[in-house]
Amino acid sequence: MSKSFIEQVHYIRIPVKDLELSARWYTDVLGLQLLNNTGAHAILQVNEGPFLLILVPTEDETFAHFTVDNEQEFSIGFTSPELSKFHQHLIDNQVKVDDIKEDNGHAFFHFYDPNGNKLQVHW
């Protein structure tokens, strides 16, 4: 097959314990736009682009990341041209964040949402 039938990633669903708290955190701290909160899920838009993040409430002990050799690995990576300012913004909002690291001119750090989902941002 020379061309994929898939055009783009439209949305990613992530598990959350408290839908209202999580929707507020993703809008207030990350600056995402809340498009809809039905109570069964909340739909958030990343800037003006086509990508959506959907928060799905669950009481299960589950996360949007996985482990390799018992180490947490992120599944969702964001970009930010103002990495240092964003890092400080998260610290100022009492978000659990790791230090900024560099790898061959590629800077990144990991942070956690209120549900313990491990996320990454890079530039």
PDB file of C-alpha atoms in Angstrom:
ATOM      1  CA  MET A   1       0.000   0.000   0.000  1.00  0.00           C
ATOM      2  CA  SER A   2       1.551   3.309  -1.030  1.00  0.00           C
ATOM      3  CA  LYS A   3      -0.704   5.696   0.889  1.00  0.00           C
ATOM      4  CA  SER A   4      -2.498   5.253   4.192  1.00  0.00           C
ATOM      5  CA  PHE A   5      -6.261   5.511   4.387  1.00  0.00           C
ATOM      6  CA  ILE A   6      -5.735   7.422   7.648  1.00  0.00           C
ATOM      7  CA  GLU A   7      -5.511  11.186   7.241  1.00  0.00           C
ATOM      8  CA  GLN A   8      -4.557  12.300  10.780  1.00  0.00           C
ATOM      9  CA  VAL A   9      -4.967  11.659  14.490  1.00  0.00           C
ATOM     10  CA  HIS A  10      -8.203  13.397  15.448  1.00  0.00           C
ATOM     11  CA  TYR A  11      -8.384  12.767  19.187  1.00  0.00           C
ATOM     12  CA  ILE A  12      -6.900  10.911  22.113  1.00  0.00           C
ATOM     13  CA  ARG A  13      -8.977   9.742  25.073  1.00  0.00           C
ATOM     14  CA  ILE A  14      -7.449   9.745  28.538  1.00  0.00           C
ATOM     15  CA  PRO A  15      -8.831   8.407  31.810  1.00  0.00           C
ATOM     16  CA  VAL A  16      -9.582  10.787  34.680  1.00  0.00           C
ATOM     17  CA  LYS A  17     -10.927  10.272  38.201  1.00  0.00           C
ATOM     18  CA  ASP A  18     -12.839  13.562  38.522  1.00  0.00           C
ATOM     19  CA  LEU A  19     -14.171  14.932  35.237  1.00  0.00           C
ATOM     20  CA  GLU A  20     -14.996  18.450  36.484  1.00  0.00           C
ATOM     21  CA  LEU A  21     -11.665  18.925  38.276  1.00  0.00           C
ATOM     22  CA  SER A  22      -9.749  17.548  35.296  1.00  0.00           C
ATOM     23  CA  ALA A  23     -11.600  19.683  32.734  1.00  0.00           C
ATOM     24  CA  ARG A  24     -10.832  22.792  34.827  1.00  0.00           C
ATOM     25  CA  TRP A  25      -7.161  21.794  35.150  1.00  0.00           C
ATOM     26  CA  TYR A  26      -6.724  21.211  31.423  1.00  0.00           C
ATOM     27  CA  THR A  27      -8.363  24.568  30.634  1.00  0.00           C
ATOM     28  CA  ASP A  28      -6.928  26.688  33.471  1.00  0.00           C
ATOM     29  CA  VAL A  29      -3.404  25.237  33.666  1.00  0.00           C
ATOM     30  CA  LEU A  30      -2.758  23.983  30.123  1.00  0.00           C
ATOM     31  CA  GLY A  31      -4.906  26.569  28.363  1.00  0.00           C
ATOM     32  CA  LEU A  32      -6.917  24.096  26.292  1.00  0.00           C
ATOM     33  CA  GLN A  33     -10.395  25.114  25.157  1.00  0.00           C
ATOM     34  CA  LEU A  34     -13.345  23.189  26.587  1.00  0.00           C
ATOM     35  CA  LEU A  35     -15.718  22.462  23.715  1.00  0.00           C
ATOM     36  CA  ASN A  36     -18.200  20.247  25.538  1.00  0.00           C
ATOM     37  CA  ASN A  37     -18.701  18.512  28.875  1.00  0.00           C
ATOM     38  CA  THR A  38     -21.531  15.995  28.777  1.00  0.00           C
ATOM     39  CA  GLY A  39     -20.791  14.417  32.143  1.00  0.00           C
ATOM     40  CA  ALA A  40     -19.875  11.225  30.298  1.00  0.00           C
ATOM     41  CA  HIS A  41     -16.776  12.911  28.827  1.00  0.00           C
ATOM     42  CA  ALA A  42     -15.225  16.320  28.236  1.00  0.00           C
ATOM     43  CA  ILE A  43     -13.877  17.400  24.860  1.00  0.00           C
ATOM     44  CA  LEU A  44     -10.962  19.838  24.781  1.00  0.00           C
ATOM     45  CA  GLN A  45      -9.346  21.462  21.762  1.00  0.00           C
ATOM     46  CA  VAL A  46      -5.643  22.176  21.443  1.00  0.00           C
ATOM     47  CA  ASN A  47      -5.413  25.737  20.054  1.00  0.00           C
ATOM     48  CA  GLU A  48      -7.275  26.130  16.759  1.00  0.00           C
ATOM     49  CA  GLY A  49      -6.064  22.846  15.309  1.00  0.00           C
ATOM     50  CA  PRO A  50      -7.999  19.687  14.570  1.00  0.00           C
ATOM     51  CA  PHE A  51      -6.538  17.758  17.527  1.00  0.00           C
ATOM     52  CA  LEU A  52      -8.871  16.998  20.437  1.00  0.00           C
ATOM     53  CA  LEU A  53      -8.236  15.594  23.894  1.00  0.00           C
ATOM     54  CA  ILE A  54     -11.176  13.711  25.383  1.00  0.00           C
ATOM     55  CA  LEU A  55     -11.344  13.175  29.149  1.00  0.00           C
ATOM     56  CA  VAL A  56     -13.187  10.008  30.142  1.00  0.00           C
ATOM     57  CA  PRO A  57     -14.125   9.501  33.809  1.00  0.00           C
ATOM     58  CA  THR A  58     -13.344   6.130  35.347  1.00  0.00           C
ATOM     59  CA  GLU A  59     -12.990   4.674  38.810  1.00  0.00           C
ATOM     60  CA  ASP A  60     -10.535   2.073  37.496  1.00  0.00           C
ATOM     61  CA  GLU A  61      -6.875   2.417  38.434  1.00  0.00           C
ATOM     62  CA  THR A  62      -5.673   3.175  34.907  1.00  0.00           C
ATOM     63  CA  PHE A  63      -3.559   5.810  33.208  1.00  0.00           C
ATOM     64  CA  ALA A  64      -2.779   7.271  29.780  1.00  0.00           C
ATOM     65  CA  HIS A  65       0.806   6.066  30.070  1.00  0.00           C
ATOM     66  CA  PHE A  66       2.453   2.651  30.243  1.00  0.00           C
ATOM     67  CA  THR A  67       5.503   1.061  31.823  1.00  0.00           C
ATOM     68  CA  VAL A  68       8.703  -0.400  30.404  1.00  0.00           C
ATOM     69  CA  ASP A  69      10.831  -2.298  32.926  1.00  0.00           C
ATOM     70  CA  ASN A  70       8.562  -0.852  35.644  1.00  0.00           C
ATOM     71  CA  GLU A  71       9.389   2.726  34.564  1.00  0.00           C
ATOM     72  CA  GLN A  72       6.557   5.032  33.493  1.00  0.00           C
ATOM     73  CA  GLU A  73       6.625   6.005  29.812  1.00  0.00           C
ATOM     74  CA  PHE A  74       4.423   8.779  28.423  1.00  0.00           C
ATOM     75  CA  SER A  75       1.931   8.242  25.590  1.00  0.00           C
ATOM     76  CA  ILE A  76       1.048  11.879  24.864  1.00  0.00           C
ATOM     77  CA  GLY A  77       3.629  14.460  23.846  1.00  0.00           C
ATOM     78  CA  PHE A  78       2.910  18.146  23.339  1.00  0.00           C
ATOM     79  CA  THR A  79       5.079  20.869  21.809  1.00  0.00           C
ATOM     80  CA  SER A  80       5.770  24.331  23.195  1.00  0.00           C
ATOM     81  CA  PRO A  81       8.039  26.988  21.692  1.00  0.00           C
ATOM     82  CA  GLU A  82       8.342  28.539  25.177  1.00  0.00           C
ATOM     83  CA  LEU A  83       9.473  25.445  27.035  1.00  0.00           C
ATOM     84  CA  SER A  84      11.173  27.195  29.974  1.00  0.00           C
ATOM     85  CA  LYS A  85       8.238  29.561  30.559  1.00  0.00           C
ATOM     86  CA  PHE A  86       5.778  26.665  30.368  1.00  0.00           C
ATOM     87  CA  HIS A  87       7.911  24.678  32.838  1.00  0.00           C
ATOM     88  CA  GLN A  88       7.849  27.587  35.294  1.00  0.00           C
ATOM     89  CA  HIS A  89       4.105  28.074  34.728  1.00  0.00           C
ATOM     90  CA  LEU A  90       3.485  24.462  35.734  1.00  0.00           C
ATOM     91  CA  ILE A  91       5.691  24.815  38.817  1.00  0.00           C
ATOM     92  CA  ASP A  92       3.817  28.005  39.770  1.00  0.00           C
ATOM     93  CA  ASN A  93       0.564  26.002  39.525  1.00  0.00           C
ATOM     94  CA  GLN A  94       1.876  23.246  41.815  1.00  0.00           C
ATOM     95  CA  VAL A  95       2.019  20.679  39.001  1.00  0.00           C
ATOM     96  CA  LYS A  96       4.373  17.731  39.467  1.00  0.00           C
ATOM     97  CA  VAL A  97       7.098  18.330  36.849  1.00  0.00           C
ATOM     98  CA  ASP A  98      10.482  16.808  36.102  1.00  0.00           C
ATOM     99  CA  ASP A  99      13.528  18.879  35.223  1.00  0.00           C
ATOM    100  CA  ILE A 100      14.067  20.057  31.657  1.00  0.00           C
ATOM    101  CA  LYS A 101      16.436  17.714  29.841  1.00  0.00           C
ATOM    102  CA  GLU A 102      18.285  18.055  26.561  1.00  0.00           C
ATOM    103  CA  ASP A 103      19.108  15.354  24.062  1.00  0.00           C
ATOM    104  CA  ASN A 104      21.031  16.411  20.915  1.00  0.00           C
ATOM    105  CA  GLY A 105      19.482  19.899  20.851  1.00  0.00           C
ATOM    106  CA  HIS A 106      16.024  18.540  21.691  1.00  0.00           C
ATOM    107  CA  ALA A 107      14.712  19.904  25.023  1.00  0.00           C
ATOM    108  CA  PHE A 108      11.837  18.258  26.904  1.00  0.00           C
ATOM    109  CA  PHE A 109      10.322  17.540  30.287  1.00  0.00           C
ATOM    110  CA  HIS A 110       7.619  15.356  31.775  1.00  0.00           C
ATOM    111  CA  PHE A 111       4.714  16.447  33.931  1.00  0.00           C
ATOM    112  CA  TYR A 112       1.633  14.884  35.495  1.00  0.00           C
ATOM    113  CA  ASP A 113      -2.016  15.855  35.405  1.00  0.00           C
ATOM    114  CA  PRO A 114      -4.123  15.677  38.617  1.00  0.00           C
ATOM    115  CA  ASN A 115      -4.969  12.037  37.798  1.00  0.00           C
ATOM    116  CA  GLY A 116      -1.341  10.925  37.609  1.00  0.00           C
ATOM    117  CA  ASN A 117      -1.235  10.701  33.802  1.00  0.00           C
ATOM    118  CA  LYS A 118       2.367  11.210  32.669  1.00  0.00           C
ATOM    119  CA  LEU A 119       2.682  13.701  29.805  1.00  0.00           C
ATOM    120  CA  GLN A 120       5.626  15.195  27.912  1.00  0.00           C
ATOM    121  CA  VAL A 121       6.303  18.533  26.285  1.00  0.00           C
ATOM    122  CA  HIS A 122       9.254  19.267  24.015  1.00  0.00           C
ATOM    123  CA  TRP A 123      10.711  21.776  21.619  1.00  0.00           C
TER     124      TRP A 123
END
